[in-house]
Coordinates of C-alpha atoms and ligand atoms in Angstrom, one line a residue:
X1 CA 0.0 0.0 0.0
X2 CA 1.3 3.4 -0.7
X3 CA 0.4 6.6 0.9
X4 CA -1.2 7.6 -2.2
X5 CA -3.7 4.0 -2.1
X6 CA -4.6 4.6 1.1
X7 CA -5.8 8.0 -0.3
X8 CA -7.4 7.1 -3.3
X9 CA -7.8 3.2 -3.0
X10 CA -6.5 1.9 -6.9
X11 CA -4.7 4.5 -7.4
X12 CA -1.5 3.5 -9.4
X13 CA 1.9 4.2 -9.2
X14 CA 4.7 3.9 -11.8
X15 CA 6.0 1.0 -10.5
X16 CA 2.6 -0.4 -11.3
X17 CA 2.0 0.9 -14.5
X18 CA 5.5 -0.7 -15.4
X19 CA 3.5 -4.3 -14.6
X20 CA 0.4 -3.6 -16.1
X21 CA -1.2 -7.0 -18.4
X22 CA -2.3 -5.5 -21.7
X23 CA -5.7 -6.1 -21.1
X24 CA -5.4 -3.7 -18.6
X25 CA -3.9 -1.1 -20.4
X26 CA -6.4 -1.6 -23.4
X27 CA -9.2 -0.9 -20.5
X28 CA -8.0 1.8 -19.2
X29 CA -7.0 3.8 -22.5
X30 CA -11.0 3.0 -23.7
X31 CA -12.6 4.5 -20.2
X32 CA -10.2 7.3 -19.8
X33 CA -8.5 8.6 -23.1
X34 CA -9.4 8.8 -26.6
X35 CA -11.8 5.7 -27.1
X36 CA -11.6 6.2 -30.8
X37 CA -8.4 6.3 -31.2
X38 CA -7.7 3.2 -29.4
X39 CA -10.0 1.3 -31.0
X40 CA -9.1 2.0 -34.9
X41 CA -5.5 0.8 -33.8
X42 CA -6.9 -2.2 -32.5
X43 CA -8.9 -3.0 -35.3
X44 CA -6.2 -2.0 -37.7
X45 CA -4.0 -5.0 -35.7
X46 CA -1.3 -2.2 -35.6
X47 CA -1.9 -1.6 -31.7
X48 CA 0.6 -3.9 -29.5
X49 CA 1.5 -3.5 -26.2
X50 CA 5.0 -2.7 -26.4
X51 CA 7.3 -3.5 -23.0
X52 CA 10.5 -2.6 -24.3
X53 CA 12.6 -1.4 -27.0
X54 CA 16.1 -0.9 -28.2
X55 CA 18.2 0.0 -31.5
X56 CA 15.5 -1.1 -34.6
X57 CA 13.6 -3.9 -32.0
X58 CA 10.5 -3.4 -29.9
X59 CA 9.6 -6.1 -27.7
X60 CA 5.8 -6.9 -27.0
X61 CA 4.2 -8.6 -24.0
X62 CA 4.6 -12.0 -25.5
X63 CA 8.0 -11.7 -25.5
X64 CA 8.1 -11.2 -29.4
X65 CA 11.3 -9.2 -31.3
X66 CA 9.7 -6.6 -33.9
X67 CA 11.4 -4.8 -36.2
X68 CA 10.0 -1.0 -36.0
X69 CA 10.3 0.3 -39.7
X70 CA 8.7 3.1 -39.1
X71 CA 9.8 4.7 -35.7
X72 CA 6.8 6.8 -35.0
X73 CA 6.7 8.4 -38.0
X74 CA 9.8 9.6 -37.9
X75 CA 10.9 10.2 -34.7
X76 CA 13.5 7.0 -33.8
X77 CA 16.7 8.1 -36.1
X78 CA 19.2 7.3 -33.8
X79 CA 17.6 4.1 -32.9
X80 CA 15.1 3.0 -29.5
X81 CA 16.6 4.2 -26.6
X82 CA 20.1 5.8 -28.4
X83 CA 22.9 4.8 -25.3
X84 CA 24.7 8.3 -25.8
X85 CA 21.4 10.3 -26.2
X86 CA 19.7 8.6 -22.6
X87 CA 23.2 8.9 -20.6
X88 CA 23.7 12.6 -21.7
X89 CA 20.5 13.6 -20.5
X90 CA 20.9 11.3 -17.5
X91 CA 23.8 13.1 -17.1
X92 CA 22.5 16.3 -17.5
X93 CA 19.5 15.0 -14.3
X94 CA 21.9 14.3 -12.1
X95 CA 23.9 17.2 -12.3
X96 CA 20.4 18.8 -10.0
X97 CA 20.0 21.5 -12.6
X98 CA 17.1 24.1 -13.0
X99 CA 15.4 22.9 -16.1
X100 CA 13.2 25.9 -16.6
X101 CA 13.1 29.1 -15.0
X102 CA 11.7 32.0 -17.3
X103 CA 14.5 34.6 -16.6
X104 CA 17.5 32.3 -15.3
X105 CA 20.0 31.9 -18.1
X106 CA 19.5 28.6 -19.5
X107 CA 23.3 27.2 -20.6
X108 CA 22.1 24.0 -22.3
X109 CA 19.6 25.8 -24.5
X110 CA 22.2 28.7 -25.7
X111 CA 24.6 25.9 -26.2
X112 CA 22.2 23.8 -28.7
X113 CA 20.7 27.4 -30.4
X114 CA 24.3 28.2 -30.5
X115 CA 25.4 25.0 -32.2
X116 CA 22.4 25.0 -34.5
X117 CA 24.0 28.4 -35.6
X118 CA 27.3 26.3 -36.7
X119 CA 25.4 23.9 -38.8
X120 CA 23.7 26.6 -40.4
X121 CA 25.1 29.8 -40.7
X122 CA 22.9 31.7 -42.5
X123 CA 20.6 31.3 -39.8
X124 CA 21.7 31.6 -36.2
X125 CA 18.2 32.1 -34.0
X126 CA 16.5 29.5 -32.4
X127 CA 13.7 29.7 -30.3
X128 CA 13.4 25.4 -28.5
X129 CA 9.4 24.4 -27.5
X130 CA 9.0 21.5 -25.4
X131 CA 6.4 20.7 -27.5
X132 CA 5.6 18.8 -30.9
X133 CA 5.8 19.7 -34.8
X134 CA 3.2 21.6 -34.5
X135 CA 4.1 23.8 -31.9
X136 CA 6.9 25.0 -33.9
X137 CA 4.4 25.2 -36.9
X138 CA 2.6 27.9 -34.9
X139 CA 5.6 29.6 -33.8
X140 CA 6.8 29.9 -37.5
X141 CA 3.6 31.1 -38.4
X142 CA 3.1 33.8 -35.3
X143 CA 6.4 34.9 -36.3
X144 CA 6.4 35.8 -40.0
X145 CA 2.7 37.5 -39.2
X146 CA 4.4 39.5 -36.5
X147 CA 7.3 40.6 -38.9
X148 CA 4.7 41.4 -41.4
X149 CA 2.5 42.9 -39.3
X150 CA 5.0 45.4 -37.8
X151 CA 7.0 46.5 -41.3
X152 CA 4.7 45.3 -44.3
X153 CA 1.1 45.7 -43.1
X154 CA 0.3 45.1 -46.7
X155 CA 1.0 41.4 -46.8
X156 CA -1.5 39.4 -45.5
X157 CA -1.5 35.6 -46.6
X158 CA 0.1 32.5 -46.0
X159 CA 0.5 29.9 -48.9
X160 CA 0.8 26.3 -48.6
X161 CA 0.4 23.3 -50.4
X162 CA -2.3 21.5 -51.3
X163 CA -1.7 17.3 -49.6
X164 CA 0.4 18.8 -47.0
X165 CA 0.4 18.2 -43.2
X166 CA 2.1 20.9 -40.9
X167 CA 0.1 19.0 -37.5
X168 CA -3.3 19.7 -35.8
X169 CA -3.3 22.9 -34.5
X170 CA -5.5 25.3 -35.1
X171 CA -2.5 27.7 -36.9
X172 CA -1.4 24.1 -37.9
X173 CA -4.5 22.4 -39.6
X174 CA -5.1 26.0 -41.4
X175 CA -1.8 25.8 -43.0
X176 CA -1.9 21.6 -44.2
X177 CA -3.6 21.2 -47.6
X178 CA -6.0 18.6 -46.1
X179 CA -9.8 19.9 -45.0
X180 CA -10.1 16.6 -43.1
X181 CA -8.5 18.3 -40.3
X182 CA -10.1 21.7 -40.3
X183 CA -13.8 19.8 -39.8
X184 CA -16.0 21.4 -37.4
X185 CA -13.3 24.5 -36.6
X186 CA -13.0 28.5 -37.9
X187 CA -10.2 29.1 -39.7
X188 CA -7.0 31.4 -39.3
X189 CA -7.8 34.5 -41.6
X190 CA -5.9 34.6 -44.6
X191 CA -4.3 31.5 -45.6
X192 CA -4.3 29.7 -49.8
X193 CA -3.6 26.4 -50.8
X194 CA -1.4 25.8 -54.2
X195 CA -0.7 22.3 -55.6
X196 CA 2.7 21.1 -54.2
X197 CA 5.5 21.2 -57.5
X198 CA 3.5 23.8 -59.2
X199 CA 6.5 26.9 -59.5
X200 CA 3.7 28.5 -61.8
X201 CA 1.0 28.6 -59.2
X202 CA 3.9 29.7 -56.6
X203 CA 4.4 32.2 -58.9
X204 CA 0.4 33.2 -59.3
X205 CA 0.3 34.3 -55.8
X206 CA 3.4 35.9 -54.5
X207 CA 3.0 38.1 -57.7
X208 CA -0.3 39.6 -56.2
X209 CA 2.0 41.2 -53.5
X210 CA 0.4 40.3 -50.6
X211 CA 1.9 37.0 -49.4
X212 CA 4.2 36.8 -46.1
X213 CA 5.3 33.5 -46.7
X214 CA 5.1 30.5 -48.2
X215 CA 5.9 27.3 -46.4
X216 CA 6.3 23.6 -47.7
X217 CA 7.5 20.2 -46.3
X218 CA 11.0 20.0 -48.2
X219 CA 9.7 16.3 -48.4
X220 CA 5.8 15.6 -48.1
X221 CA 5.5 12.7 -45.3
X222 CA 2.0 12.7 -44.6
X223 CA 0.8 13.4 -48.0
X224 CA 2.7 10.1 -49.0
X225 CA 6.7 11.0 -49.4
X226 CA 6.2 13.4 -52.6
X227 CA 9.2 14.3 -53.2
X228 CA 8.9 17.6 -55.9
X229 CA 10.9 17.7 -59.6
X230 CA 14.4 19.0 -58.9
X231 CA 14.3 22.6 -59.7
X232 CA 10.9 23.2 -57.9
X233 CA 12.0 24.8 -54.5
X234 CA 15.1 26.4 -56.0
X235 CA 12.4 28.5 -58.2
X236 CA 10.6 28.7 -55.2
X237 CA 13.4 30.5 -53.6
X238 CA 14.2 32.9 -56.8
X239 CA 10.7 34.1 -56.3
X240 CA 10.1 34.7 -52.7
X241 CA 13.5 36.9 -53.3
X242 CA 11.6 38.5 -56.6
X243 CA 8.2 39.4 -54.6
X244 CA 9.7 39.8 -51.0
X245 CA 7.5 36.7 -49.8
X246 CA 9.6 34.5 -46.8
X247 CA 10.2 30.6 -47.5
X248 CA 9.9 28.7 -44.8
X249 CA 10.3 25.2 -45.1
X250 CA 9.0 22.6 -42.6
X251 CA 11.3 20.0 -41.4
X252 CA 9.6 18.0 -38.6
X253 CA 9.6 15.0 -40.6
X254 CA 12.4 15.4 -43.5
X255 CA 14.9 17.2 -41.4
X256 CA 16.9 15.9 -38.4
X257 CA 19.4 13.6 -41.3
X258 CA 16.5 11.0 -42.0
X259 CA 17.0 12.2 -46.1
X260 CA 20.4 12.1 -46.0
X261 CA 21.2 15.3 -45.2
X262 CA 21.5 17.2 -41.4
X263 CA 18.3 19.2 -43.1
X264 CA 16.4 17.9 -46.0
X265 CA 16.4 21.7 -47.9
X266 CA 20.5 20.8 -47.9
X267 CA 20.1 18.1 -50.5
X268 CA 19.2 21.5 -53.1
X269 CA 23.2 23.2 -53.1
X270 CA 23.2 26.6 -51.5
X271 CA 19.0 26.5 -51.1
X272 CA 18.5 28.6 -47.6
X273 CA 15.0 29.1 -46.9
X274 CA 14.6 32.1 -44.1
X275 CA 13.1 29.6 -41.6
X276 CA 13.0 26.0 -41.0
X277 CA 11.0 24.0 -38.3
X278 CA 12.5 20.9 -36.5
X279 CA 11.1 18.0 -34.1
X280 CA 10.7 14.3 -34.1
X281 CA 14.2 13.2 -35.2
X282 CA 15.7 15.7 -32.7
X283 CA 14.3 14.3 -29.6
X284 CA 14.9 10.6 -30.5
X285 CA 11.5 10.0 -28.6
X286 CA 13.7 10.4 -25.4
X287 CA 11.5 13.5 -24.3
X288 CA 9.1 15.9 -26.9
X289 CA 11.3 19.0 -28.1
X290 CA 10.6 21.3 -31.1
X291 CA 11.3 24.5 -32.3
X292 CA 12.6 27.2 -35.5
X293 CA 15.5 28.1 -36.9
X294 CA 15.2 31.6 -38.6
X295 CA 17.3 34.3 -39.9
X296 CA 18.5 36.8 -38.1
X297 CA 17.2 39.6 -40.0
X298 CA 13.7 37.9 -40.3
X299 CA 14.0 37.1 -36.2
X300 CA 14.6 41.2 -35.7
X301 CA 11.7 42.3 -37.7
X302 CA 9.3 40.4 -35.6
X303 CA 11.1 40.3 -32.2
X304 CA 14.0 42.5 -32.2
X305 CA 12.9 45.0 -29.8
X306 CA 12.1 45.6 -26.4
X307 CA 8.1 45.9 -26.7
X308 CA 8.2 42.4 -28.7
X309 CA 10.0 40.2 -26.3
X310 CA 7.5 38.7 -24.6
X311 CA 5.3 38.4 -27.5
X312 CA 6.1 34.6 -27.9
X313 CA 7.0 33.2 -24.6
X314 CA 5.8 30.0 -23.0
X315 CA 6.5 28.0 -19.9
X316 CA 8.6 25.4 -21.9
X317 CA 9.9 27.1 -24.0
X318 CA 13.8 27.2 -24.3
X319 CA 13.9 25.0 -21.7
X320 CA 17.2 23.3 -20.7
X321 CA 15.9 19.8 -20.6
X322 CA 14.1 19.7 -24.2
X323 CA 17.5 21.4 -25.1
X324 CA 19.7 18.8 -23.6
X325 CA 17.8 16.3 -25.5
X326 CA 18.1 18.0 -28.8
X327 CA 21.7 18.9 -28.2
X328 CA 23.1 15.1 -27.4
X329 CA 20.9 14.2 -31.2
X330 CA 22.8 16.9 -32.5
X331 CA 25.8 15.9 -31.3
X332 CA 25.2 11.8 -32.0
X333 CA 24.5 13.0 -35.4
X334 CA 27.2 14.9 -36.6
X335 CA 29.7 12.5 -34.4
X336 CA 28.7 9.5 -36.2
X337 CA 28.3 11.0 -39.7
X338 CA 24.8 10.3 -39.5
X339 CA 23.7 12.1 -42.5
X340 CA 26.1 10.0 -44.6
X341 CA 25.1 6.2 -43.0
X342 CA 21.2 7.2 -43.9
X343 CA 22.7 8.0 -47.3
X344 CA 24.8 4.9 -48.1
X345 CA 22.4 2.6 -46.7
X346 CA 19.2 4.1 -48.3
X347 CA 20.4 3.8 -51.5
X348 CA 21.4 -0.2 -50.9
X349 CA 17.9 -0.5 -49.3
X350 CA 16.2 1.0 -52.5
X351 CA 18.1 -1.2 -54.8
X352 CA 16.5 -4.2 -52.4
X353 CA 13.1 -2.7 -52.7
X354 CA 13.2 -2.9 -56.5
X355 CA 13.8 -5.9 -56.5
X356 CA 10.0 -6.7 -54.8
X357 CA 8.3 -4.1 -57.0
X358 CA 9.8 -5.8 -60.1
X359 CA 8.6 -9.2 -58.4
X360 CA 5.0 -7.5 -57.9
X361 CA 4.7 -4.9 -60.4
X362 CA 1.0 -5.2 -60.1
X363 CA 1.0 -4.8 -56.6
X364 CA 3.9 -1.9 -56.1
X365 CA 4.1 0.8 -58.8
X366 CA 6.3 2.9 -57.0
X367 CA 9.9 2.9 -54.7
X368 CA 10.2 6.5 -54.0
X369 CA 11.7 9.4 -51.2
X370 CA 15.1 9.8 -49.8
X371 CA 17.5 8.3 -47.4
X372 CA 15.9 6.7 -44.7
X373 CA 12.2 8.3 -45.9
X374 CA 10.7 5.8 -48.4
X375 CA 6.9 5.5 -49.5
X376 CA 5.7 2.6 -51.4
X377 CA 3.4 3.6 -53.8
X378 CA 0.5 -0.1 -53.2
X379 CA -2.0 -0.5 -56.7
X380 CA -5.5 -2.1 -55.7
X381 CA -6.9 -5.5 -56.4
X382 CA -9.3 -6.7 -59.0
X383 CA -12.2 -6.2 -56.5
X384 CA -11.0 -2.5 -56.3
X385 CA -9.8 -3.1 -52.6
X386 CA -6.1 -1.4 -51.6
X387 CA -3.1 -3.4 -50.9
X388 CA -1.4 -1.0 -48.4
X389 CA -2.8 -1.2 -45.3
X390 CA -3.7 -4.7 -45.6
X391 CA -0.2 -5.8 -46.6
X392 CA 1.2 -3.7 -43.5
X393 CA -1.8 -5.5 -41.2
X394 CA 0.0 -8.6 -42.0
X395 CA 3.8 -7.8 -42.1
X396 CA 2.5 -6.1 -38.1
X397 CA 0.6 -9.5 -37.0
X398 CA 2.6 -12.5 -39.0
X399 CA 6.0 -11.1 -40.0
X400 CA 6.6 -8.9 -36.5
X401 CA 7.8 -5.4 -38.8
X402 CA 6.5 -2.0 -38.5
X403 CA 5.2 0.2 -41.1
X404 CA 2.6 2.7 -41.7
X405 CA 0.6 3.7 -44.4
X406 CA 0.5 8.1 -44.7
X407 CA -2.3 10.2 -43.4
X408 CA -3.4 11.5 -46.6
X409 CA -2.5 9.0 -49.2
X410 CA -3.6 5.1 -47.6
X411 CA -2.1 3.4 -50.5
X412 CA 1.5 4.5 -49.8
X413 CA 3.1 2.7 -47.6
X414 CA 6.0 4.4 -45.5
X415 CA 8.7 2.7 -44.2
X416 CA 11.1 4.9 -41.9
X417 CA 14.1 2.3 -40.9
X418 CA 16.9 3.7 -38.4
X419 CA 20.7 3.9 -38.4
X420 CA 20.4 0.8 -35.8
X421 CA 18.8 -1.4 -38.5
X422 CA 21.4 -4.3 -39.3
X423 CA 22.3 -5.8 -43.6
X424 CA 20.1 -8.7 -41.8
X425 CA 17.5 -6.6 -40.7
X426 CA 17.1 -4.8 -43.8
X427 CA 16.5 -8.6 -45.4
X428 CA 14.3 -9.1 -42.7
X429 CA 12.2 -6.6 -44.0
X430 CA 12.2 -7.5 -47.8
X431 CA 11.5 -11.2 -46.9
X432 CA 8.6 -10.2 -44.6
X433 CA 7.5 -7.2 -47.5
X434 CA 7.6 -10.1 -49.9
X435 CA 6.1 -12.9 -47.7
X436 CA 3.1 -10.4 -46.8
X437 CA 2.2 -9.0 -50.4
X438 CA 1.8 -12.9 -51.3
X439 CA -0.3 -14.0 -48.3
X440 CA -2.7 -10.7 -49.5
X441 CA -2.7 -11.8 -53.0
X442 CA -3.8 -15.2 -52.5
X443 CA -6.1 -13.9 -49.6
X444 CA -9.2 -12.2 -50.8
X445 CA -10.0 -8.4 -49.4
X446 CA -12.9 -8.9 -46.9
X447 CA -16.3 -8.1 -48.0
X448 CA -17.0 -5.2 -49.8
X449 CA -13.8 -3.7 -49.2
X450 CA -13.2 -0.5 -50.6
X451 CA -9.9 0.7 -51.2
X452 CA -8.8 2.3 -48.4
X453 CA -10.3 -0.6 -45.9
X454 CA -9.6 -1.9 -43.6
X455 CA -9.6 1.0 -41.8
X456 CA -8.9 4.6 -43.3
X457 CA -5.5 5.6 -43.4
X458 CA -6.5 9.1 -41.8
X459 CA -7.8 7.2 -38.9
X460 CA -4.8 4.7 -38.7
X461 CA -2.8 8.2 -38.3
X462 CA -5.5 9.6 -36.0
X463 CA -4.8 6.3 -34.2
X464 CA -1.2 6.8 -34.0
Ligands
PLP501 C1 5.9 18.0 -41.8 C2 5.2 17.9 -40.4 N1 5.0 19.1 -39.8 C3 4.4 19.1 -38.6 C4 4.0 17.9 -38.0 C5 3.3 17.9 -36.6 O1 4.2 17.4 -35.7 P1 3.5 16.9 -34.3 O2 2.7 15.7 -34.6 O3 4.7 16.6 -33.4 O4 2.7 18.0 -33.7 C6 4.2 16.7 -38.6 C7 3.8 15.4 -38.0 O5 3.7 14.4 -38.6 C8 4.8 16.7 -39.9 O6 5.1 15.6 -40.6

């Protein structure tokens, strides 16, 4: 009995949620969180009750070894439970520092904005959230208004792509190119959606003079890793430099090396957009951490005075503990050469995935992205019914490998390996790609399956 049973009789501590049974857990999540969400994961077989995990592996209740191909969308680079990354921050812990204090000077996070500044130095201001992608969404957003606001009251819009996903915020559902996630909401004022790749639509809007920004995944994840022609966001960049428009360019998913570069926008030689965000790949899961990197100038015209300092300020934000976290990835990543490994090994993993599609080339049309961020583009059967989900039910339940199919687009299916993944692992994952595409083949689609059942890919991602 602890003090806090005797209090509240049931009432769990976190040395009992560490022994929960699943069924447990399952209960609990249904009566107390989001039902919904719980139960399309369930349904989709993609919801396990995971006990531990390490490098590429997550271990279930059963005892099973699964290989996690997909990381939480992202978020895994460095691997489950990165040794360097946990005993830095452990490290940091036990030093008995002040993690967040809103005047203190905060060491670790000037050390990360600081080295951030080294890795680009075109732009060298950071502003850390404790938060998720979308949180830095917002802040991007709140800040190129501000700068607007203040010194060209004239320009008033955002633009974004059409099939983009910037989070589910309110600023952040505005700005993605999806209306799914803007049922039932207002809107933010002032926002247009232009196909993603289009340089002549780009070029239709910040003509008309009134556009503060445009912003873009330099990759689209959610929208099913579209990765534009070549010479799209270099054009992008002349013209926000012809019609004074800033080009922001949202990282959360591409950046943090999973494309093969420290930031995705540094595969396009001497492309620097005048703000980037950042998240997933920088916490390694260890603990949620966000935030911007923006040019100096652009920083100043929205915050660079006295009467606009504590415009955008938040409990968590610049906090030394999200920092420490992002720091040690930093550090892990350049150390290690990460950008290059993801590289290398991404293009010998392509040349393996080839291989299946030609095998299946009525089943995968497509092997496309970059680095470590590949979408399989999944055809439909002759009833009409989608491979995607269905083959990545099966690789989940039979073949123990992890994989997701992308919010917006259910018949790609992305696979998001990390630097821990092993030669063997990677043939783990072709045999059990391989294995699963012919158990769905010779297994019909269940009854009046459309082509996105199972279950929607939106609600798979809802569920996630
Ligand atoms: C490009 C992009 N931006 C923003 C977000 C939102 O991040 P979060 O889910 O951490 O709020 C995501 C999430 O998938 C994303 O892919």
């Amino acid at each position: 009995m602890t003090a806090a049973s005797t209090l509240y009789p049931g009432f769990l501590t976190l040395d009992d949620a560490f022994n929960l049974t699943e069924d447990k857990v399952r209960e609990m999540q249904l009566k107390h969180m989001n039902e919904y969400r719980t139960k399309l994961g369930l349904q989709g077989g993609l919801t396990f009750d995971i006990k531990h995990a390490e490098g590429c592996y997550i271990w279930d209740a059963q005892g099973n070894k699964r290989l996690d191909f997909i990381g939480c969308v992202g978020v895994y680079l460095l691997g489950h439970n990165n040794p360097f990354v946990i005993e830095n921050v452990l490290k940091y812990l036990r030093s008995k520092p002040l993690t967040m204090d809103p005047m203190a000077l905060k060491p670790i996070t000037a050390a990360f904005a600081h080295d951030m500044a080294l890795i680009t130095p075109e732009l060298t201001r950071t502003i850390t959230n404790g938060g998720g992608g979308a949180e830095a969404v917002e802040a991007v957003l709140k800040l190129v208004r501000i700068a607007a606001g203040r010194n060209h009251p004239e320009r008033r819009r955002i633009v974004s792509t059409l099939n983009s996903f910037h989070g589910k915020t309110l600023g952040a559902v505005t700005t993605g190119g999806k209306d799914v996630w803007r049922r039932w909401q207002p809107r933010v004022a002032g926002h247009t959606y232009i196909p993603y790749g289009d340089i002549d639509a780009v070029e239709a809007e910040l003509s008309k003079g009134d556009v503060i920004a445009f912003i873009a995944e330099t990759i689209q994840g959610e929208g099913g890793v579209v990765v534009p022609e070549e010479d799209y966001f270099p054009a992008v960049r002349h013209l926000c430099d012809k019609y004074g428009t800033y080009m922001i360019m949202d990282e959360v998913q591409a950046g943090s090396c999973r494309t093969g570069n420290i930031w995705a926008f540094q595969h396009y030689d001497g492309l620097i957009p005048d703000a980037f965000t950042f998240a997933k790949g920088m916490s390694d899961g260890v603990l949620p951490v966000s935030g911007i990197q923006v040019k100096d100038s652009l920083y100043q015209e929205a915050y660079g005075s006295y009467d606009s300092a504590m415009m955008h300020t938040a409990t968590y934000q610049d906090n030394n503990i999200s920092a420490a976290v992002a720091l040690s990835c930093l550090q892990y990543m350049v150390e290690h050469d990460v950008a290059t490994h993801v590289r290398t090994k991404g293009a010998e993993f392509f040349a393996k995935l080839e291989t299946v599609r030609e095998k299946y080339p009525d089943v995968i049309s497509e092997v496309r992205g970059r680095g470590f961020m590949i979408g399989l583009k999944f055809g439909v059967d002759s009833q009409g019914a989608g491979y995607a989900n269905r083959v990545a039910a099966v690789m989940a339940q039979k073949y123990f490998v992890h994989t997701m199919t992308s919010t917006n687009n259910d018949t790609i299916l992305r696979v998001y390996p990390n630097i821990a993944t092993t030669d063997e692992d990677f043939d783990w994952f072709i045999d059990a790609l391989d294995h699963s595409i012919e158990d769905v083949i010779r297994t019909a689609a269940p009854a009046g399956a459309e082509a996105s059942e199972p279950v929607k890919a939106e609600q798979l991602v809802s569920a996630r």
